[in-house]
Coordinates of C-alpha atoms and ligand atoms in Angstrom, one line a residue:
M515 CA 136.9 75.7 90.2
D516 CA 133.4 74.7 88.4
E517 CA 130.2 77.4 89.0
L518 CA 128.2 74.1 89.5
N519 CA 130.6 72.7 92.4
V520 CA 130.7 75.9 94.4
Y521 CA 127.9 74.7 96.4
A522 CA 129.4 71.7 96.9
A523 CA 132.1 73.2 97.9
I524 CA 130.9 75.9 100.6
G525 CA 127.5 75.2 101.4
E526 CA 124.5 76.5 103.3
D527 CA 126.4 77.6 105.3
G528 CA 129.0 79.6 103.2
F529 CA 126.6 81.5 101.4
S530 CA 124.6 82.1 104.6
R531 CA 127.9 83.6 106.2
L532 CA 128.5 85.9 103.1
I533 CA 125.0 87.3 102.0
A534 CA 125.1 88.0 106.1
A535 CA 128.2 89.8 106.0
F536 CA 127.0 91.4 102.8
Y537 CA 123.4 93.1 103.9
K538 CA 124.6 93.5 107.3
Q539 CA 126.4 96.9 105.5
V540 CA 123.4 97.5 103.7
P541 CA 121.4 100.0 105.7
D542 CA 124.4 101.9 106.9
D543 CA 124.9 102.7 104.0
D544 CA 124.3 106.5 102.2
I545 CA 123.5 104.6 98.7
L546 CA 122.4 101.6 99.0
G547 CA 120.6 101.7 102.4
P548 CA 117.5 104.0 101.3
M549 CA 117.1 101.5 98.5
Y550 CA 116.3 98.7 100.0
P551 CA 113.1 97.8 102.0
R552 CA 113.8 98.5 105.3
H553 CA 110.8 96.7 106.9
D554 CA 111.9 93.4 105.2
L555 CA 115.9 92.9 104.7
A556 CA 115.3 89.3 106.0
G557 CA 113.3 88.9 103.0
A558 CA 116.2 90.4 100.3
E559 CA 119.0 88.4 102.4
Q560 CA 116.6 85.3 101.8
R561 CA 115.9 86.1 98.1
L562 CA 119.6 86.8 97.3
R563 CA 120.9 84.1 99.3
D564 CA 118.2 81.6 97.1
F565 CA 119.3 83.1 94.1
L566 CA 122.7 82.3 94.8
I567 CA 122.2 79.1 96.2
G568 CA 120.7 78.3 93.1
R569 CA 123.1 79.8 90.5
F570 CA 126.0 77.4 91.8
G571 CA 124.7 74.2 91.8
G572 CA 122.4 74.0 95.2
P573 CA 119.0 73.4 95.3
P574 CA 117.0 75.6 93.0
R575 CA 114.7 77.5 96.2
Y576 CA 114.5 80.6 94.3
I577 CA 112.7 79.4 91.0
E578 CA 110.3 78.2 93.0
E579 CA 108.8 80.7 94.9
R580 CA 109.8 83.7 92.2
G581 CA 109.9 81.8 89.4
H582 CA 112.5 82.9 86.3
P583 CA 114.7 85.1 88.1
R584 CA 114.7 88.5 85.5
L585 CA 117.5 90.1 87.1
R586 CA 117.3 93.1 84.6
M587 CA 113.8 93.3 84.9
R588 CA 113.4 93.5 88.5
H589 CA 115.8 95.6 88.9
M590 CA 114.4 98.6 86.9
P591 CA 113.0 100.0 90.3
F592 CA 116.1 101.5 91.5
T593 CA 118.7 103.6 89.6
L594 CA 121.9 101.5 89.2
D595 CA 124.2 104.2 87.9
E596 CA 128.0 103.2 88.0
A597 CA 127.8 104.5 91.6
A598 CA 125.2 102.0 92.9
R599 CA 126.7 99.1 91.1
D600 CA 130.6 99.9 92.5
R601 CA 129.6 100.4 96.1
W602 CA 127.0 97.1 95.3
V603 CA 130.7 94.9 94.7
A604 CA 132.4 96.7 97.0
L605 CA 130.4 96.0 100.3
M606 CA 130.1 92.1 98.4
N607 CA 134.3 92.1 98.4
R608 CA 134.5 93.1 101.9
A609 CA 132.0 90.7 102.7
L610 CA 133.9 88.2 100.9
D611 CA 136.9 89.2 102.6
E612 CA 135.5 88.8 106.2
V613 CA 134.0 85.6 105.3
A614 CA 137.1 83.8 103.7
L615 CA 135.9 80.9 102.1
P616 CA 138.1 78.8 99.3
A617 CA 140.3 80.5 97.4
E618 CA 139.3 79.4 94.3
V619 CA 135.4 80.0 95.2
T620 CA 136.1 84.1 96.2
L621 CA 137.9 84.1 93.0
L622 CA 134.5 82.8 90.9
L623 CA 132.4 84.9 92.9
R624 CA 134.1 87.9 93.0
E625 CA 134.1 87.6 89.1
F626 CA 130.5 86.8 88.7
F627 CA 129.3 89.8 91.4
A628 CA 131.1 92.5 89.4
T629 CA 130.3 91.2 85.9
T630 CA 126.4 90.7 87.1
A631 CA 126.8 94.1 88.7
T632 CA 128.2 96.3 85.5
F633 CA 125.2 94.0 83.7
L634 CA 122.4 95.1 85.4
R635 CA 123.2 99.1 85.4
N636 CA 120.3 100.8 83.9
A637 CA 121.7 104.2 84.4
Ligands
HEM1806 C1 124.9 96.7 91.2 C2 124.3 96.8 92.0 C3 123.1 96.6 92.7 C4 121.8 96.7 93.1 C5 122.1 98.7 94.2 C6 120.8 96.1 93.9 C7 119.9 96.4 94.2 C8 118.7 95.4 94.9 C9 118.0 95.4 95.4 C10 117.7 97.3 95.7 C11 117.0 94.9 95.5 C12 115.4 94.9 96.5 C13 115.3 93.8 97.7 C14 114.5 93.0 97.9 O1 113.7 92.9 98.1 O2 114.9 92.1 97.1 C15 117.1 93.5 94.5 C16 116.6 92.1 95.0 C17 117.8 91.6 94.5 N1 119.0 91.6 93.7 FE1 120.4 92.9 93.2 N2 120.8 94.8 93.7 C18 122.6 94.8 92.9 C19 123.3 93.8 92.4 C20 122.6 92.9 92.1 C21 123.3 91.7 91.2 C22 124.9 91.7 91.0 C23 122.7 90.2 92.1 C24 123.1 88.5 91.9 C25 124.5 88.6 91.6 C26 121.6 90.3 92.1 C27 120.6 90.0 93.1 C28 119.5 90.3 93.5 C29 118.1 89.4 93.8 C30 118.4 88.0 93.2 C31 117.0 90.2 94.0 C32 115.8 89.9 94.4 C33 114.8 89.9 93.0 C34 113.4 89.5 93.6 O3 113.3 88.1 93.5 O4 112.6 90.6 93.8 N3 121.8 92.4 92.8 N4 119.3 94.0 94.4

């Protein structure tokens, strides 16, 4: 499975289900809940979904609307320490378990999320 084939494999629906399963856990999470905009969780959900769709071979909506991702810079306002990193990855892994995408897609995304989350640590 090549990264750019993921969108062809799971489509809008696969990404939408995954990111919805992630965000529904966020409000009640003791570490992540307070970090995300309570009034604009739907917007946050859309930003992450559009970013991933563009990153994995789908339409480049994120870049069209937000410009270059510069994810490290965009995460600087948040204290992204080991606990926050591990929790984010744990919630995403739970979402991946729940939505049960094809095995090779799940494996690729797990590795991508773990690596990117480590890269984003700033504390
Ligand atoms: C490591 C733990 C992480 C934490 C605690 C975290 C937290 C946050 C928070 C609080 C926001 C602001 C929500 C919003 O209004 O958009 C955000 C935005 C975002 N995050 Fe993360 N994040 C983490 C990891 C990741 C990872 C691994 C990715 C990519 C796979 C990612 C991609 C994004 C994107 C695309 C945005 C929207 C940026 C924008 O356009 O403003 N984040 N993140």
